[in-house]
Amino acid sequence: MAMNMIQVLVFYTALCTWVIYTFLLADPRTSTMSQLFTIKLPRLASTLILNLFGPRGIQALQTPSRYFLSLFYLCVVLGSWSIMFTYGYSWIDQSAPRHLSANHKYSGYLLFVLCIASWRKVHNTSPGYITPHTFARYQSTYPYDDLFFPRNRICPTVGIPRLPRSKYDRLTKRHVARFDHSCGWVDNAIGEENYRWFLCFLAVHVFICVYGTLIISTLFRGEVEDRELLTAVYYDSVEGVQVQASYWVIGNFMLRRRIEMAFILILMSVMGVVLGLFLMFHLWIAARGMTTNEFYKWRQVSGWHSFEKRRFEKAKLITKPRLENGGSVTVKRGSLPSLVLLARDVRPPIILAHVPILCRLLQIPLLLLPGKASSDMGKLLGVKTASILIFLDGGGLPLGNASKAQEKCVRQIDSYIEFAKEKVLD
C-alpha cells in the first residue's frame, strides 16, 4: 500500500508536468510531442468527424471545444477551493494557534473572491475589437512598419483595413487591436483594452499558488512535529515488521492521512512556478513594448535569419573562389531585376517580409501572385510551388511552349542568383 500511494503521487506529478509542458510551454514547431497533441491529433479528429458527420458535425463540435479550457479551469479552481474549504480549514483550526493563525481562513475567503473576480474581469472585458464603428478610434494609435504591418492591407475575413499591431482572432472571430494572444483559459482574446487585467489575473493566481503552498507546507510540518513522526516507529502491515522513521515512510504516512491536501499542494507548487515564469515573461515583453504575437514573429524571423546566415557562410566558402575567377558570374555588375513576382502562399510567410521593402528601395516593380498562380508557375518549372520568380531584362514569360518557358525561367533565376552572390560578396 505504501508503494502504491507513492506511485500515485509520482504519476500525478508527472502527468501535471507533461500537460503543462505539452500544452503551455512547448513550441509545436520544434517539439514533436507538442505538435502531435496540439496540431496533428486535433486535425486528424476534425478530418474524421468531417468524413463521418459532414460540416454539421464540425459546427456542433466547435462550441464545446471553444469552452473546454475555460470549463476545465473553473473545474480545477472550484474543485481545489472546495477541498481547501472542506479539509484545509478544519486542519487550520487544529493547528491554530501553535503553527498557524486562524486568520488565514479569512485571507482564503478574500483570495477566493479575487481569484474568481479577476477571471471574470478578463473574461468579460473587450480586448479592443476593431469594427467599422470603432475603426477611427484605433486608426492612428500605432505607425505602419512596412514589415510585419504593411500598408493598404485588407483583412479578408472581416473586410476592414489591417491596422498596425492588430490581428484577426479565431477564438472571438473579430479583429483585435494590439493583439497579444488568444487565451482559452478565460475564453477571450487578450488585446489593448484588457491586457492590464490579464496581468492582474496572472499576478493574483501566482500569489494564491505561492501563499497556498506555504500554508499547506506549514500544516504538514506542524502535524509531523505534533505527532513526533520523526521519532516514531512504524509497522508495515504487508511485511509484518517494524520500520524505522524516514522521510519516505513519513511522506507515505502523511499521504494516506491527507491525500486530498497533498494533491492540492503539488498542484499549487507546480502551477506557482509555471504561472510565475509566465508572468515574468509578460512583464518582460511589456517593458520592451512588445506583444506575445510580435515576440514570436520576431523569434521566427531571427531563427530564419540564423539558418540562412549559416547557409550563406557555407556557400560563400564554396562559391567565392569561383566568383574571383569569373567563372560563375553571368550578369554584368550593377544590373537589377526588372520585375519580381512574389507568391502569397509562401510558408512561413514572414521569411519574405523583406522582399517588398527591397523592391521599394530599389524601385523594382513587385507583383503579388495568389496561391494557385504560384502553383501553376511551379508546374512550368517542374517544382511543387514557385515561391519567388525574378525576371531580369528581357521581357515576360512565354506561356505558349512549356519547355521553352521552363528553360527561360531557370536561366533567368540562375542569373539572378549569380547577381545576388556578386552583390553580397562584393
XYZ file of C-alpha atoms in Angstrom:
426
model
C 0.000 0.000 0.000
C 2.906 2.340 0.781
C 4.416 1.915 -2.622
C 1.026 2.342 -4.286
C 0.469 5.757 -2.701
C 3.921 6.973 -3.698
C 3.427 5.680 -7.223
C 0.110 7.503 -7.496
C 1.776 10.719 -6.321
C 4.661 10.328 -8.785
C 2.226 9.603 -11.619
C 0.116 12.624 -10.679
C 3.175 14.900 -10.626
C 4.458 13.533 -13.937
C 1.030 13.960 -15.547
C 0.752 17.593 -14.394
C 4.262 18.309 -15.670
C 3.538 16.681 -19.036
C 0.278 18.586 -19.541
C 1.885 21.914 -18.642
C 4.875 21.324 -20.926
C 2.957 19.913 -23.895
C 0.056 22.361 -23.997
C 1.548 25.518 -22.447
C 5.331 25.692 -22.693
C 6.459 23.667 -25.714
C 6.629 25.179 -29.192
C 4.772 22.940 -31.686
C 7.251 23.946 -34.416
C 10.192 22.414 -32.531
C 8.584 19.882 -30.182
C 7.358 16.683 -31.831
C 5.184 15.772 -28.859
C 3.543 19.197 -28.668
C 2.946 19.188 -32.420
C 1.340 15.739 -32.166
C -1.115 16.622 -29.386
C -1.879 20.247 -30.289
C -1.906 20.131 -34.103
C -1.841 16.686 -35.686
C -4.305 14.821 -33.449
C -6.879 17.681 -33.405
C -6.549 17.962 -37.191
C -6.979 14.190 -37.570
C -10.019 14.246 -35.303
C -11.541 17.124 -37.314
C -10.986 15.249 -40.565
C -12.555 12.097 -39.122
C -15.611 13.991 -37.845
C -15.938 15.808 -41.178
C -15.911 12.499 -43.085
C -18.395 10.861 -40.725
C -20.861 13.666 -39.968
C -20.091 16.368 -42.529
C -19.866 20.136 -41.879
C -22.646 19.988 -39.291
C -20.531 17.716 -37.137
C -17.678 20.237 -37.197
C -20.045 23.075 -36.295
C -21.532 21.058 -33.445
C -18.024 20.382 -32.111
C -16.772 23.966 -32.316
C -18.892 25.351 -29.484
C -17.929 22.816 -26.764
C -14.291 22.762 -27.893
C -14.092 26.543 -27.560
C -15.237 26.435 -23.934
C -13.223 23.358 -22.957
C -10.235 25.159 -21.413
C -12.327 27.726 -19.549
C -14.590 24.988 -18.149
C -11.531 22.935 -17.226
C -10.079 25.971 -15.427
C -13.291 26.515 -13.444
C -13.478 22.820 -12.511
C -9.880 22.779 -11.265
C -10.120 26.084 -9.387
C -13.533 25.497 -7.823
C -12.637 21.887 -7.017
C -9.369 22.933 -5.356
C -11.040 25.648 -3.301
C -13.783 23.173 -2.285
C -11.141 20.764 -0.990
C -9.409 23.605 0.834
C -12.635 24.807 2.465
C -13.662 21.259 3.414
C -10.412 19.697 4.593
C -7.903 22.532 4.861
C -9.901 24.874 7.067
C -10.605 22.187 9.672
C -6.885 21.369 9.613
C -6.063 25.050 10.217
C -8.359 25.018 13.270
C -6.495 22.001 14.608
C -3.093 23.652 14.040
C -4.064 27.057 15.457
C -2.583 28.861 17.246
C 0.634 26.857 17.580
C 1.571 26.621 13.903
C -0.874 28.893 12.048
C -3.219 31.702 12.900
C -6.917 31.130 12.317
C -6.986 34.445 10.468
C -5.580 32.662 7.424
C -9.093 31.316 6.827
C -10.367 34.833 6.234
C -7.433 35.519 3.927
C -8.500 32.452 1.977
C -12.020 33.785 1.502
C -10.610 37.077 0.225
C -8.239 35.313 -2.193
C -11.081 33.130 -3.460
C -13.123 36.242 -4.295
C -10.102 37.852 -6.009
C -9.453 34.656 -7.970
C -12.974 34.435 -9.415
C -13.315 38.207 -9.851
C -10.039 38.508 -11.795
C -11.067 35.663 -14.118
C -14.499 37.200 -14.672
C -12.986 40.624 -15.370
C -10.666 39.315 -18.099
C -13.412 37.102 -19.496
C -15.941 39.936 -19.824
C -13.660 42.844 -20.802
C -13.398 43.548 -24.516
C -9.833 43.236 -25.850
C -10.463 46.149 -28.217
C -12.482 44.981 -31.207
C -11.905 46.867 -34.453
C -15.159 47.353 -36.323
C -16.325 49.956 -38.863
C -17.731 51.927 -35.903
C -14.509 51.800 -33.817
C -12.019 51.969 -36.679
C -11.326 55.713 -36.240
C -10.513 55.161 -32.566
C -7.577 52.848 -33.313
C -6.562 54.175 -36.726
C -3.704 56.446 -35.590
C -2.617 54.591 -32.462
C 0.446 52.858 -33.941
C 2.503 53.538 -37.110
C 2.998 51.101 -40.005
C 6.422 49.454 -40.151
C 6.115 48.002 -43.706
C 7.481 44.715 -42.400
C 5.037 42.912 -40.121
C 2.357 45.521 -40.717
C 2.369 46.733 -44.337
C 0.095 49.458 -45.607
C -3.088 49.068 -47.630
C -3.870 45.531 -46.475
C -7.458 44.377 -46.064
C -8.486 41.625 -43.672
C -10.110 39.002 -45.946
C -12.306 37.706 -43.109
C -13.988 40.839 -41.765
C -13.246 43.134 -44.709
C -11.671 46.071 -42.837
C -8.172 47.570 -43.277
C -5.484 45.915 -41.184
C -4.172 48.368 -38.638
C -0.639 48.121 -37.196
C -0.267 45.554 -34.389
C -3.820 44.267 -34.922
C -4.778 40.717 -35.848
C -7.833 38.635 -36.586
C -8.655 36.376 -33.634
C -10.096 32.960 -34.495
C -11.471 32.454 -30.978
C -13.728 35.522 -30.934
C -13.893 35.814 -34.759
C -13.115 39.529 -34.635
C -10.226 41.855 -35.372
C -8.377 42.847 -32.171
C -6.317 45.991 -31.598
C -2.728 45.357 -30.446
C -3.439 41.653 -30.405
C -1.402 39.710 -27.832
C -2.776 36.166 -27.871
C -5.939 34.084 -27.635
C -6.442 32.727 -24.116
C -8.703 29.699 -23.911
C -8.473 29.692 -20.095
C -10.507 32.923 -19.930
C -12.353 32.313 -23.227
C -11.304 35.666 -24.634
C -8.666 37.342 -26.765
C -6.040 39.444 -24.998
C -5.512 42.832 -26.614
C -5.103 46.519 -25.991
C -8.162 47.013 -23.777
C -7.843 44.036 -21.403
C -4.105 43.312 -21.280
C -3.675 45.081 -17.919
C -6.476 42.979 -16.447
C -4.804 39.860 -17.787
C -1.598 40.809 -15.938
C -3.649 41.317 -12.757
C -5.241 37.896 -13.312
C -1.794 36.287 -13.552
C -0.460 38.180 -10.513
C -3.442 37.122 -8.369
C -3.054 33.458 -9.305
C 0.707 33.486 -8.723
C 0.168 34.935 -5.259
C -2.565 32.384 -4.480
C -0.335 29.479 -5.524
C 2.674 30.705 -3.541
C 0.575 31.591 -0.485
C -1.304 28.281 -0.580
C 1.927 26.299 -0.947
C 3.389 27.960 2.143
C 0.212 27.432 4.202
C -0.214 23.737 3.335
C 3.513 23.046 3.794
C 3.282 24.603 7.255
C 0.289 22.392 8.081
C 2.198 19.253 7.038
C 5.264 20.261 9.019
C 3.148 21.095 12.064
C 1.456 17.699 12.092
C 4.817 15.941 11.784
C 6.035 17.873 14.852
C 2.852 17.399 16.897
C 2.745 13.654 16.322
C 6.525 13.319 16.715
C 6.636 11.337 13.494
C 10.400 11.765 13.119
C 10.996 9.548 16.183
C 8.014 7.198 15.825
C 8.249 3.513 14.985
C 6.037 2.301 12.141
C 4.533 -1.111 11.484
C 4.374 -2.485 7.933
C 1.128 -4.447 7.665
C 2.246 -6.142 4.437
C 5.648 -7.400 5.591
C 4.656 -7.740 9.230
C 7.765 -5.955 10.522
C 8.591 -2.691 12.267
C 10.042 0.101 10.178
C 12.164 2.974 11.423
C 11.133 6.529 10.603
C 12.443 8.061 7.370
C 11.299 10.789 5.055
C 9.942 8.155 2.670
C 7.921 6.439 5.403
C 6.678 9.705 6.906
C 5.743 11.024 3.482
C 3.705 7.909 2.726
C 2.033 8.092 6.133
C 1.017 11.719 5.576
C -0.179 10.946 2.054
C -2.538 8.278 3.387
C -3.865 10.660 6.031
C -4.037 13.835 3.891
C -4.245 12.627 0.304
C -6.547 15.491 -0.800
C -4.328 18.212 0.646
C -1.221 16.557 -0.808
C -2.671 16.779 -4.304
C -3.566 20.455 -3.758
C -0.039 21.136 -2.501
C 1.550 19.607 -5.604
C -0.871 21.389 -7.936
C -0.263 24.820 -6.402
C 3.505 24.420 -6.137
C 3.832 23.372 -9.788
C 1.401 25.997 -11.081
C 3.043 28.655 -8.931
C 6.329 28.107 -10.762
C 4.696 27.931 -14.207
C 2.479 30.971 -13.738
C 5.334 32.886 -12.133
C 7.533 32.329 -15.175
C 4.624 33.214 -17.462
C 4.020 36.455 -15.554
C 7.728 37.342 -15.727
C 7.670 36.737 -19.489
C 4.731 39.089 -19.963
C 6.283 41.759 -17.772
C 9.484 41.459 -19.809
C 7.811 41.835 -23.212
C 5.588 44.634 -21.847
C 8.687 46.505 -20.715
C 10.092 46.129 -24.246
C 6.847 47.379 -25.812
C 6.060 44.053 -27.489
C 3.142 41.643 -27.597
C 3.259 37.863 -27.491
C 2.266 37.767 -31.160
C 5.118 40.122 -32.117
C 7.615 38.288 -29.906
C 7.044 35.001 -31.702
C 7.099 36.705 -35.095
C 10.491 38.222 -34.341
C 11.738 34.900 -32.992
C 10.642 33.267 -36.251
C 12.495 35.902 -38.254
C 15.560 35.551 -36.023
C 15.569 31.772 -36.438
C 15.206 32.069 -40.197
C 17.980 34.690 -40.323
C 20.374 32.498 -38.314
C 19.639 29.489 -40.530
C 20.088 31.432 -43.768
C 23.254 33.084 -42.453
C 24.796 29.687 -41.788
C 23.820 28.555 -45.275
C 25.313 31.709 -46.762
C 28.592 31.308 -44.883
C 28.807 27.739 -46.105
C 28.002 28.748 -49.701
C 30.473 31.621 -49.589
C 33.338 29.254 -48.884
C 32.380 27.235 -51.941
C 31.490 29.973 -54.406
C 33.971 32.736 -53.563
C 36.962 31.222 -55.426
C 34.761 30.692 -58.488
C 33.486 34.264 -58.333
C 37.005 35.632 -58.088
C 37.937 33.707 -61.249
C 34.816 34.965 -63.007
C 33.612 31.507 -63.940
C 30.119 31.700 -62.443
C 29.035 35.309 -62.926
C 26.681 35.562 -65.901
C 25.337 39.085 -65.399
C 27.053 42.420 -65.521
C 27.880 44.326 -62.355
C 25.127 46.731 -61.400
C 22.257 45.093 -63.344
C 18.928 44.875 -61.497
C 15.826 42.691 -61.883
C 13.126 44.330 -63.961
C 10.259 42.517 -62.211
C 9.741 40.470 -59.008
C 6.868 38.002 -58.686
C 6.125 37.083 -55.055
C 3.755 34.254 -54.128
C 1.243 34.836 -51.359
C 1.307 31.237 -50.120
C 4.964 31.070 -49.096
C 5.328 29.213 -45.791
C 6.238 30.632 -43.383
C 5.130 33.933 -44.950
C 7.196 36.118 -42.630
C 10.510 34.957 -44.100
C 9.836 37.013 -47.242
C 8.701 40.185 -45.496
C 11.921 41.926 -46.560
C 11.235 41.457 -50.288
C 8.656 44.282 -50.675
C 10.958 46.651 -48.786
C 13.890 45.730 -51.012
C 11.800 46.271 -54.127
C 10.640 49.661 -52.933
C 14.166 50.787 -52.110
C 15.492 49.621 -55.480
C 12.362 50.853 -57.324
C 11.644 47.443 -58.832
C 8.033 46.582 -59.762
C 6.531 43.916 -57.490
C 3.672 41.614 -58.463
C 1.916 39.504 -55.795
C 0.609 36.177 -57.068
C -2.308 34.320 -55.488
C -1.645 30.828 -54.207
C -2.888 28.922 -57.249
C -0.913 31.122 -59.628
C 2.321 30.289 -57.825
C 1.415 26.611 -58.055
C 0.885 26.943 -61.813
C 4.222 28.714 -62.162
C 5.809 25.877 -60.215
C 4.465 23.341 -62.690
C 6.227 25.153 -65.506
C 9.472 24.926 -63.565
C 8.985 21.304 -62.605
C 8.596 22.007 -58.854
C 5.623 21.918 -56.493
C 5.402 25.662 -55.851
C 7.399 28.594 -57.163
C 7.826 30.811 -54.114
C 9.674 33.657 -55.843
C 10.244 34.198 -59.543
C 12.548 37.032 -60.547
C 12.888 38.168 -64.176
C 15.842 40.130 -65.445
C 15.822 42.360 -68.505
C 14.351 40.634 -71.495
C 10.550 40.685 -71.263
C 7.890 38.400 -69.905
C 7.299 34.680 -69.683
C 6.294 32.878 -72.926
C 3.419 30.595 -71.905
C 2.887 29.020 -75.345
C 5.599 26.393 -75.012
C 6.079 24.901 -71.571
C 9.586 23.572 -72.224
C 10.841 26.932 -73.517
C 9.134 28.708 -70.633
C 10.791 26.402 -68.171
C 14.182 26.874 -69.803
C 13.895 30.655 -69.772
C 12.680 30.758 -66.129
C 15.548 28.586 -64.961
C 18.054 30.668 -66.931
C 16.762 33.946 -65.505
C 16.613 32.643 -61.949
C 20.194 31.364 -62.249
C 21.227 34.802 -63.484
C 19.628 36.481 -60.521
C 21.303 34.061 -58.101
C 24.686 34.926 -59.558
C 23.795 38.613 -59.411
C 22.899 38.257 -55.719
C 26.148 36.434 -54.981
C 28.132 39.144 -56.706
C 26.361 41.872 -54.741
C 26.751 40.148 -51.390
C 30.364 39.117 -51.870
C 31.389 42.405 -53.445
